[in-house]
Short mmCIF file of C-alpha atoms and ligand atoms in Angstrom, two decimals:
data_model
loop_
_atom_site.label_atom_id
_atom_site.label_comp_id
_atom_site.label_asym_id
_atom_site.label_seq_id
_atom_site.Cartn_x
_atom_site.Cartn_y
_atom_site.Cartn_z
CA UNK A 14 -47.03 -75.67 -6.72
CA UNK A 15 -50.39 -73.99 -6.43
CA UNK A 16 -51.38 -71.50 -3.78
CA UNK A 17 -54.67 -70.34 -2.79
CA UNK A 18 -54.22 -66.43 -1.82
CA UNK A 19 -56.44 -64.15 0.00
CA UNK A 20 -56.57 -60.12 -0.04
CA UNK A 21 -58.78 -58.15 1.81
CA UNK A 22 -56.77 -54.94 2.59
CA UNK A 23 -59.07 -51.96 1.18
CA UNK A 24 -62.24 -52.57 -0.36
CA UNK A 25 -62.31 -55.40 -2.53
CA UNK A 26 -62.70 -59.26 -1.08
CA UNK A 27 -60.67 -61.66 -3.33
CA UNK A 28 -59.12 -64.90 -3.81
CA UNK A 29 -57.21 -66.64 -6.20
CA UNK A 30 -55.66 -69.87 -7.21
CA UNK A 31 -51.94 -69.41 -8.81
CA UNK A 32 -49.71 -71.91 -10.49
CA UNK A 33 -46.08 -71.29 -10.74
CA UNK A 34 -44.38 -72.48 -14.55
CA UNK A 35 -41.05 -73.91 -14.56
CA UNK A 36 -39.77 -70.11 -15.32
CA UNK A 37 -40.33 -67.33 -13.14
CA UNK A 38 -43.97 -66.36 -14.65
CA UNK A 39 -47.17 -67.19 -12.62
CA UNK A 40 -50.18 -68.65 -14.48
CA UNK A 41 -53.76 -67.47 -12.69
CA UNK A 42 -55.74 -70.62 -12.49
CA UNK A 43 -58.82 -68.26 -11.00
CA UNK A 44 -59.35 -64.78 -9.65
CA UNK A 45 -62.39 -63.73 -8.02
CA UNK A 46 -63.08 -60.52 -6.87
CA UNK A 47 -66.22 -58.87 -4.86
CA UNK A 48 -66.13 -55.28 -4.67
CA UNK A 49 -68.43 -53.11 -2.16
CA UNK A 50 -67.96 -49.72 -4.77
CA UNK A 51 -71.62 -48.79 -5.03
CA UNK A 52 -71.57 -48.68 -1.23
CA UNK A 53 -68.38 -46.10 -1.25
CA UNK A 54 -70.07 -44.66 -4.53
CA UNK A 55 -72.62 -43.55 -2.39
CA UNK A 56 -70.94 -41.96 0.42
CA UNK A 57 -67.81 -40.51 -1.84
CA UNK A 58 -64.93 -42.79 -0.18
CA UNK A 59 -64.60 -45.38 1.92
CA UNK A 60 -65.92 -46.05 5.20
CA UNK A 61 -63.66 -48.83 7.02
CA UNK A 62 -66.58 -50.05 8.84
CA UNK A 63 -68.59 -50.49 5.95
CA UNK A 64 -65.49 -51.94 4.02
CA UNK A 65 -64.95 -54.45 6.85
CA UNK A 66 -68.84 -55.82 6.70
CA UNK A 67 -69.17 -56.54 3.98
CA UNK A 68 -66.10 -58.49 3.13
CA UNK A 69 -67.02 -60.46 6.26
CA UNK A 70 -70.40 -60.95 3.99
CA UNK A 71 -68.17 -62.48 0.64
CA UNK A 72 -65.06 -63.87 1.97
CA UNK A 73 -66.16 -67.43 2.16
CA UNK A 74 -68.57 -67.18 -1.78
CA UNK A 75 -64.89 -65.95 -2.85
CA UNK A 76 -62.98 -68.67 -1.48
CA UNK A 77 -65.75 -71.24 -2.87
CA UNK A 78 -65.92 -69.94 -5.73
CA UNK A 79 -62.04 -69.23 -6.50
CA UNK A 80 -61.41 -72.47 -5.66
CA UNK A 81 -64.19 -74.13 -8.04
CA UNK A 82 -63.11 -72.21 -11.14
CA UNK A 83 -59.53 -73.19 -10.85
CA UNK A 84 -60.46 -76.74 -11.20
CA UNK A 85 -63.10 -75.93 -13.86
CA UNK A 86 -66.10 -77.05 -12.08
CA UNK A 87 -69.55 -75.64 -12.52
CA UNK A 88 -71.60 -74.25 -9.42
CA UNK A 89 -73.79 -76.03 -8.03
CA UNK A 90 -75.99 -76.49 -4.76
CA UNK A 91 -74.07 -74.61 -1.84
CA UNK A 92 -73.77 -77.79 0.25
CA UNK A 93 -72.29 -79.38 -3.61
CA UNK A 94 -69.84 -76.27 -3.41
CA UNK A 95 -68.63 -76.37 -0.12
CA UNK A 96 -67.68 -80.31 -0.16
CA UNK A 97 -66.05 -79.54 -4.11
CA UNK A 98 -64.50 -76.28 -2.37
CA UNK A 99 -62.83 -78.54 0.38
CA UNK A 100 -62.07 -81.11 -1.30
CA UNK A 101 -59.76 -78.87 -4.20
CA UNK A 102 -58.47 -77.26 -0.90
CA UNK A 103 -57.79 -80.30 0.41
CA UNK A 104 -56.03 -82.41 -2.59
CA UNK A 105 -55.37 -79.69 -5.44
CA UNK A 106 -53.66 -76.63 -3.14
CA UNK A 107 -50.22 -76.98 -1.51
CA UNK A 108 -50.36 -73.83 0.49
CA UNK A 109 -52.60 -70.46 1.63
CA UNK A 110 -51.12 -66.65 0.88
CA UNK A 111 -52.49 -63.77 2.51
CA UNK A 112 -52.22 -59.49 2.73
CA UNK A 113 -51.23 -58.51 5.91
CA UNK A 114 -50.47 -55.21 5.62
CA UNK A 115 -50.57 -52.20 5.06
CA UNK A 116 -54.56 -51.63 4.75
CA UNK A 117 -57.74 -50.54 6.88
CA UNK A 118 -57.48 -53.19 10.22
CA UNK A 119 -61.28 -54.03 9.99
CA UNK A 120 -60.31 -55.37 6.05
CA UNK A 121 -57.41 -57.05 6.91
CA UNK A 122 -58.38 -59.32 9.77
CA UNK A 123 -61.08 -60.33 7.81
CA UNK A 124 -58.79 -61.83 5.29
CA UNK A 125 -56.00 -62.69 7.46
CA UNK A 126 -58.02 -64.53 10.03
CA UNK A 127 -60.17 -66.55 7.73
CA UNK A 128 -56.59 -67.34 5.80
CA UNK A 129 -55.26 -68.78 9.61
CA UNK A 130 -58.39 -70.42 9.87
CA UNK A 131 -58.48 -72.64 6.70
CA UNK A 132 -54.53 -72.91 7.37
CA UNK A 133 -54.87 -74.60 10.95
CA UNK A 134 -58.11 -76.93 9.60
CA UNK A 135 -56.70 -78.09 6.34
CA UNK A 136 -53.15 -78.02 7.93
CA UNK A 137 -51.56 -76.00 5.05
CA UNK A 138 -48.23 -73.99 5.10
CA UNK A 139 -49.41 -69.61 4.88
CA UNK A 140 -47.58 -66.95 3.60
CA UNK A 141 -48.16 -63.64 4.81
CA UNK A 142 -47.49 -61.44 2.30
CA UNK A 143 -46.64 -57.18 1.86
CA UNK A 144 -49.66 -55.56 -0.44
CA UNK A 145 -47.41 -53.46 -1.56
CA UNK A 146 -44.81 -55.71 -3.03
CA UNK A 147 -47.34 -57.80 -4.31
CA UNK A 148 -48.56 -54.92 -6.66
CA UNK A 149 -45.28 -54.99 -8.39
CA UNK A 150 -45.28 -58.59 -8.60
CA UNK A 151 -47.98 -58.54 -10.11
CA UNK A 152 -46.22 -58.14 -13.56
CA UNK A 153 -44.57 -61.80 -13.34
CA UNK A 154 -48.20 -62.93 -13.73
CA UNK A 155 -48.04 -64.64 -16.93
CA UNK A 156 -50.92 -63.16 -19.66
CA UNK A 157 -50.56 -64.82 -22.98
CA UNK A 158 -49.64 -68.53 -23.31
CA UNK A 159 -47.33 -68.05 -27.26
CA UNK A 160 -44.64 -65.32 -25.95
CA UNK A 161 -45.10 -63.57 -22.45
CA UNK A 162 -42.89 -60.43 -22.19
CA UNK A 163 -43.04 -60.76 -18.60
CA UNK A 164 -40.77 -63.38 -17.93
CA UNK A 165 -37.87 -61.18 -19.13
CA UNK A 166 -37.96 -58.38 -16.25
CA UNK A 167 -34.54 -58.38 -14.87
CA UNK A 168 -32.81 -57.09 -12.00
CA UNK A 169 -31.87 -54.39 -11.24
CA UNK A 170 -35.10 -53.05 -12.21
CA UNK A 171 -36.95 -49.81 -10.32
CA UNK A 172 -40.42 -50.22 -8.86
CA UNK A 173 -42.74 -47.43 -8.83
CA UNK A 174 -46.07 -48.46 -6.72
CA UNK A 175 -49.01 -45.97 -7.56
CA UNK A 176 -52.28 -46.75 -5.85
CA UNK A 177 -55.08 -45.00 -3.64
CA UNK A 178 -52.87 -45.58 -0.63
CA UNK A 179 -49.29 -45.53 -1.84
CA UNK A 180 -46.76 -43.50 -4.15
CA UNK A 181 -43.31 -45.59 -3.74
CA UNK A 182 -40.22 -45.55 -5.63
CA UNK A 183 -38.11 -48.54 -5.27
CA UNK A 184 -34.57 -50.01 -6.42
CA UNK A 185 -34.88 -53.78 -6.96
CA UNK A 186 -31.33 -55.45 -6.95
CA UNK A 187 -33.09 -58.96 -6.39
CA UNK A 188 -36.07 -60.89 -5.32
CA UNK A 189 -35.35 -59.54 -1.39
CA UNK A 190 -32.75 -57.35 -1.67
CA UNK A 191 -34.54 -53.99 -2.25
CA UNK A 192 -34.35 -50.33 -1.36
CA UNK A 193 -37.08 -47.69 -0.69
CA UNK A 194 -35.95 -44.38 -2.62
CA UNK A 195 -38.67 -42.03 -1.98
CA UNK A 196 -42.37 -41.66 -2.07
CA UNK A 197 -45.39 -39.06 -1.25
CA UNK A 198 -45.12 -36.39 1.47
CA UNK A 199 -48.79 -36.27 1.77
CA UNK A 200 -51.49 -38.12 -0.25
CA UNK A 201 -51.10 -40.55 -2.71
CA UNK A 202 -51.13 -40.24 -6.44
CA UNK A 203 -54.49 -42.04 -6.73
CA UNK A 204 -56.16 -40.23 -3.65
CA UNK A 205 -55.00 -36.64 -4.83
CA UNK A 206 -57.33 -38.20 -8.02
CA UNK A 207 -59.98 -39.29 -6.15
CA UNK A 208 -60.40 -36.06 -3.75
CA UNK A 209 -59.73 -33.95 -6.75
CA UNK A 210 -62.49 -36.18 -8.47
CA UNK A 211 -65.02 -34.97 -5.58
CA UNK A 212 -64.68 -31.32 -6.56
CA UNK A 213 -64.99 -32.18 -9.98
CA UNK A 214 -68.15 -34.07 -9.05
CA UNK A 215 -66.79 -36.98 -10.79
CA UNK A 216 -67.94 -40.94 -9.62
CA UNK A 217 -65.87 -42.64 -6.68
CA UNK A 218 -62.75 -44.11 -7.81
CA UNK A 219 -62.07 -41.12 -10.01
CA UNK A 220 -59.10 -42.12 -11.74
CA UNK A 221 -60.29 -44.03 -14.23
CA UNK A 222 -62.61 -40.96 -15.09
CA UNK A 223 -60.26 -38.89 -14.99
CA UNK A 224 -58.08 -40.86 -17.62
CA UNK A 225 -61.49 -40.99 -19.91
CA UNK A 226 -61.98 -37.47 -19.79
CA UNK A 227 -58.60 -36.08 -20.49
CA UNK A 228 -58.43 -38.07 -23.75
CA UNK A 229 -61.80 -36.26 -24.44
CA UNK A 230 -60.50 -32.67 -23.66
CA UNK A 231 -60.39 -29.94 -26.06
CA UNK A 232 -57.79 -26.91 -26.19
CA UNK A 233 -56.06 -28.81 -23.41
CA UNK A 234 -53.13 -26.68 -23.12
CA UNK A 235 -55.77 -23.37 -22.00
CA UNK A 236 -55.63 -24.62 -18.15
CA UNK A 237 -52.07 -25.96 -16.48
CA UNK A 238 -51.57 -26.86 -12.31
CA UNK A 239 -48.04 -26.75 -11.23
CA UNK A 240 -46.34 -30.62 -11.22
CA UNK A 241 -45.23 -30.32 -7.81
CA UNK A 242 -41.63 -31.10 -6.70
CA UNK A 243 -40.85 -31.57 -10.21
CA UNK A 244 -37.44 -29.83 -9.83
CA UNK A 245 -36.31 -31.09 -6.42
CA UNK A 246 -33.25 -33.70 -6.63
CA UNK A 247 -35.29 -36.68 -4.40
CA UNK A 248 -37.57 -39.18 -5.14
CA UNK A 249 -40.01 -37.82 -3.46
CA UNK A 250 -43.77 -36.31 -4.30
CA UNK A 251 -46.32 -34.41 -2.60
CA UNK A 252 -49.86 -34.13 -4.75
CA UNK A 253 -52.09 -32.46 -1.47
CA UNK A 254 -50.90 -29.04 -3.00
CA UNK A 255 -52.50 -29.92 -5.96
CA UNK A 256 -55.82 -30.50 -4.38
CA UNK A 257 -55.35 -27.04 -3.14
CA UNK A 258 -55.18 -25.39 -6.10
CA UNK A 259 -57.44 -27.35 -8.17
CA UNK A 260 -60.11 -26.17 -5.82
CA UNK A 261 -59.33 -22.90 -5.63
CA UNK A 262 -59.19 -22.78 -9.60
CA UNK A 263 -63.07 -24.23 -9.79
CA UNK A 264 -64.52 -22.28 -7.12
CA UNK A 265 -64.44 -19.52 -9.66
CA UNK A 266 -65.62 -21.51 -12.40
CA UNK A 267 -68.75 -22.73 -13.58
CA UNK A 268 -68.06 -26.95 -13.94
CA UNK A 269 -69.24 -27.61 -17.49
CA UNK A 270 -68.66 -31.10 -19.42
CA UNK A 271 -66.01 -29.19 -21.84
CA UNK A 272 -64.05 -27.87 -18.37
CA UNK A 273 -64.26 -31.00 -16.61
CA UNK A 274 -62.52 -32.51 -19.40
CA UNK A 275 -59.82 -29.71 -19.57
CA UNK A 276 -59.35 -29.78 -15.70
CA UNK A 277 -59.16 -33.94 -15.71
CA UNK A 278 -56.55 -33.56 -18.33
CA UNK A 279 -54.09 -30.69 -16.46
CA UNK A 280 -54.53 -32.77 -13.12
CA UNK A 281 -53.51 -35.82 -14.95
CA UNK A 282 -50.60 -34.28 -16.43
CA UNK A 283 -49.56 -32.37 -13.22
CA UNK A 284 -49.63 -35.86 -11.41
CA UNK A 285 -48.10 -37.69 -14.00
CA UNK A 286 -45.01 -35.49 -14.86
CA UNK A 287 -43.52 -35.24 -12.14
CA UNK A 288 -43.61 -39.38 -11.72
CA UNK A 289 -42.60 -39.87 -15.36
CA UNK A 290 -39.45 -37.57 -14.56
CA UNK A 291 -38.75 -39.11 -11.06
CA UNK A 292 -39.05 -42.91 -12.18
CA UNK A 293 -36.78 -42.32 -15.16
CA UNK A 294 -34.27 -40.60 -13.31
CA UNK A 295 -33.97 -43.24 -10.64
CA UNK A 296 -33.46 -45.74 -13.55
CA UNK A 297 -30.99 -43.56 -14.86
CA UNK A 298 -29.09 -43.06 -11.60
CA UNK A 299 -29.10 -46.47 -10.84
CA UNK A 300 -28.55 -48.07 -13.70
CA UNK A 301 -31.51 -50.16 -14.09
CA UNK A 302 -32.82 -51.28 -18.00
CA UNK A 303 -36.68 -52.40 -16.47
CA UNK A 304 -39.02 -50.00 -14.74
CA UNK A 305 -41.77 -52.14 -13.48
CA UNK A 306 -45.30 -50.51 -12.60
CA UNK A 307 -47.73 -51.53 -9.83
CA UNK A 308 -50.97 -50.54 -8.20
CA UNK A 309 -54.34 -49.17 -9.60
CA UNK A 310 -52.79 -45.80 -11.03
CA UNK A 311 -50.59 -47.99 -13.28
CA UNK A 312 -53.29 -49.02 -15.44
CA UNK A 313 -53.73 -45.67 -16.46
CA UNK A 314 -52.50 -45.87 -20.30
CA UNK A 315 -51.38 -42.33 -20.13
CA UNK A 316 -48.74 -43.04 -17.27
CA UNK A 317 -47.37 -46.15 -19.32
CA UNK A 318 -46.82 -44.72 -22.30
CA UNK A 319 -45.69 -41.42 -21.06
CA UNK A 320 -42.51 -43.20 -18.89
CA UNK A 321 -42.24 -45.32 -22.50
CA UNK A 322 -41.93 -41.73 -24.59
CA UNK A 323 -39.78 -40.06 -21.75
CA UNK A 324 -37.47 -43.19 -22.29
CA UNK A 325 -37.68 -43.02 -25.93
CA UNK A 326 -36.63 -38.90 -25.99
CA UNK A 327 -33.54 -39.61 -23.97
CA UNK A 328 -32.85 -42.53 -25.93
CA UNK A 329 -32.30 -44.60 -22.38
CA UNK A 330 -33.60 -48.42 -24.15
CA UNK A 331 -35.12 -48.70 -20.71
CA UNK A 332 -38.22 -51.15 -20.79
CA UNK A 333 -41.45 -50.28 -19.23
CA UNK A 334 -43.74 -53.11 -17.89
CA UNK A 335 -47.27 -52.68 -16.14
CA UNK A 336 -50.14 -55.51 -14.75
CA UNK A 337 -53.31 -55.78 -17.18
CA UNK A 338 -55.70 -53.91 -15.59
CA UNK A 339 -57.39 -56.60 -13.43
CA UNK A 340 -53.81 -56.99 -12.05
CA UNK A 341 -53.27 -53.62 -11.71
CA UNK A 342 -56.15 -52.48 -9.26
CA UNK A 343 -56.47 -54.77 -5.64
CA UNK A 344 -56.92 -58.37 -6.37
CA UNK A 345 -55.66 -61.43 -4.73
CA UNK A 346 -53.48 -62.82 -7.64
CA UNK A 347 -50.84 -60.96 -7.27
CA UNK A 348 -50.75 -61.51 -3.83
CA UNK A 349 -50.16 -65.70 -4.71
CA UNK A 350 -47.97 -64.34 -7.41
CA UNK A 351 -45.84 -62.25 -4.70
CA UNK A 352 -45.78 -65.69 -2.37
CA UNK A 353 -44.86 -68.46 -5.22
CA UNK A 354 -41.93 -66.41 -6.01
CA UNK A 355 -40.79 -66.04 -2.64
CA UNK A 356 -42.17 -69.09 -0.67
CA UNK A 357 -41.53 -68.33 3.02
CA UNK A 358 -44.03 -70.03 5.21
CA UNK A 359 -44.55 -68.64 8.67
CA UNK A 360 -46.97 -70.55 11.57
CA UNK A 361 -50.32 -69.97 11.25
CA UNK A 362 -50.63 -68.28 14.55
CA UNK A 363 -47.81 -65.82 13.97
CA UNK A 364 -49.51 -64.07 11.23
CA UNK A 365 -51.18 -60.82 12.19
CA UNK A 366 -52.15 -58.26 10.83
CA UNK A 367 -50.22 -54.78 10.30
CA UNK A 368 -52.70 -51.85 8.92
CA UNK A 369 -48.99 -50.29 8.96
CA UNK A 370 -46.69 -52.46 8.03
CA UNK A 371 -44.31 -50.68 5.44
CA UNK A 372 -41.73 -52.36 3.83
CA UNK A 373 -39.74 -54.63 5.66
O1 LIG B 769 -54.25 -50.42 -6.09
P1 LIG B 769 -55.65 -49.99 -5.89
O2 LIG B 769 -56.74 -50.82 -6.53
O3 LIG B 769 -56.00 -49.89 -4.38
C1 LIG B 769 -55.08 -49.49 -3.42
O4 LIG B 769 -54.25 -50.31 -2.99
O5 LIG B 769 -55.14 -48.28 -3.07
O6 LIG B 769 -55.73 -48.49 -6.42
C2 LIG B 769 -56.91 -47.74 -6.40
C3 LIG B 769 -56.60 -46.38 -6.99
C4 LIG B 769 -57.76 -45.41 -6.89
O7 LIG B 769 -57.26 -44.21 -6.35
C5 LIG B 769 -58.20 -45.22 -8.33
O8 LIG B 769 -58.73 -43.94 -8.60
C6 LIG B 769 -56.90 -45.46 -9.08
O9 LIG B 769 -56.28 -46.51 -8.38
N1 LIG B 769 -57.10 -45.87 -10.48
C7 LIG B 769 -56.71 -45.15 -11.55
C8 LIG B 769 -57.12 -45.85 -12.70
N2 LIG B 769 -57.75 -47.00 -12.30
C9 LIG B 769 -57.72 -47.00 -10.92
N3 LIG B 769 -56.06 -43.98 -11.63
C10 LIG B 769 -55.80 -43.48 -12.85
N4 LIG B 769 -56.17 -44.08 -13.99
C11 LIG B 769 -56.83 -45.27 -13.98
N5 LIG B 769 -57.20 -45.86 -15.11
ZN1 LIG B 770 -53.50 -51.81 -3.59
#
């Protein structure tokens, strides 16, 4: 089975064509992703409306040329890859997947409406599919073809989803049978590191900075921000405090490379603790051996192998997986990978979409 999937929730326009293997992994056949970042580079976040343009500008050049590299063939003329586009569409794909929800509304009816569109012409089944779920599924996307660790994530297993929208903590008892334990009062863990980036003066998305400058930072114990709601017994966070006192602390303080380094490195750690502690616990308390990672946060190296020492300490044998980076941040493979592993066509004209859809 091979699904062409669409996601256009934030930022990013991409598509991708997914395989499923007789296991449970998913093999990516393509994944092509346009990204409007200088243009939210330049204005320090993202404007929707600018967002929503410009995908309208690359959704169909991602489609084309998704569905060209799965099948290996080289670009041509547009009017050569438009009939080669249709024609894989046509003969090669057995159904459509697209986000719905949550995301800006501007992004997602870009996506979701050129998805209908190509599902009514080409008269293909579409799966509308949760973002959010999709992130964590993103780790049965198969990454090495001798011995994929992947395909042995078992259930129960507890899904933490850290992105610039989302902080979620979730019990997976199966496929569809799943339970929201707690998540972020107030901003996410990846938008408390993007506003924080601002007062540092850091580029737009800041988290990746962020992660390169606290392995740079010297005498990194000299500043420390409170984890916040590190002791509480939920599953819940709350990082706008943070923010808070982050920029109270460098309104005093002249921002110098060295300092920039030392304040990346406490924010990280403040962040990070307090999700390290929470996710383990909920394993812990619910018995689960996986903890499986999702959303542009969890590429962040430091996170990883922070939960992995955490386990290690307590001696828990808990195992830790996370998407390669490309998997990690938006993209529209996991989104097919979320909808080969739980094929459930709807009509093409009941898909709509649902900036706040949550999980359902
Ligand atoms: O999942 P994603 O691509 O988009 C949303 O669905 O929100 O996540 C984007 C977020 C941004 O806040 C970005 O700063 C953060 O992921 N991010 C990182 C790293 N790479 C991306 N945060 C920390 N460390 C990273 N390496
Ligand atoms: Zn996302």
């Amino acid at each position: 089975m091979k699904i062409l999937s669409v996601e256009t929730s934030c930022d990013e326009t991409s598509a991708a064509v997914v395989e499923k293997n007789d296991g449970k992994s998913v093999r990516v056949l393509s994944n092509v992703t346009a990204t409007s970042l200088a243009i939210h580079a330049a204005t320090g976040g993202i404007i929707p409306e600018n967002a929503a343009r410009e995908q309208v500008k690359y959704i169909i050049p991602v489609i084309v040329e998704a569905l060209l590299k799965s099948e290996n063939v080289k670009p041509g003329s547009n009017s050569e890859n438009f009939i080669r586009a249709k024609q894989i569409l046509n003969e090669e794909t057995d159904a459509l997947a697209v986000t719905y929800g949550p995301g800006l509304i501007g992004s997602l009816l870009v996506g979701v409406e050129t998805a209908k569109t190509l599902s009514l012409v080409f008269d293909k089944p579409i799966i509308p599919v949760n973002h959010l779920l999709a992130h964590l599924f993103a780790n049965f996307i198969q990454t090495s073809n001798i011995y994929d660790p992947r395909s042995e994530i078992k259930y129960p297993f507890i899904g933490l989803i850290v992105s610039g929208g989302h902080t979620d903590l979730l019990l997976f008892k199966s496929l569809t049978d799943y339970e929201w334990l707690g998540g972020t009062r107030d901003d996410a863990a990846g938008e408390a590191l993007d506003k924080i980036g601002r007062l540092l003066n850091l580029p737009y998305p800041a988290g990746p900075e962020i992660e390169r400058r606290s392995a740079l930072a010297k005498d990194s114990d000299k500043i420390k921000f409170k984890s916040p709601l590190m002791e509480t017994e939920d599953f819940d966070f709350s990082f706008s405090g943070l923010k808070a006192e982050v920029s109270r602390f460098v309104k005093n303080e002249k921002l110098t490379n060295r300092l920039t380094n030392q304040v990346s490195r406490a924010v990280q750690t403040a962040i990070f603790d307090v999700l390290i502690k929470k996710t383990i616990r909920a394993a812990k308390v619910y018995g689960c051996s996986n903890i499986v990672l999702g959303g542009g946060v969890a590429s962040n190296k430091t996170l990883l192998r922070g939960i992995e020492l955490g386990i290690r300490n307590n001696e828990l044998g808990i195992k830790v997986f996370a998407p390669e980076k490309v998997y990690a941040t938006d993209n529209a493979a996991m989104i097919g990978s979320y909808a080969l592993l739980n094929y459930k066509p709807v009509d093409w004209h009941k898909v709509a979409a649902n900036p706040d859809l949550y999980f359902v």
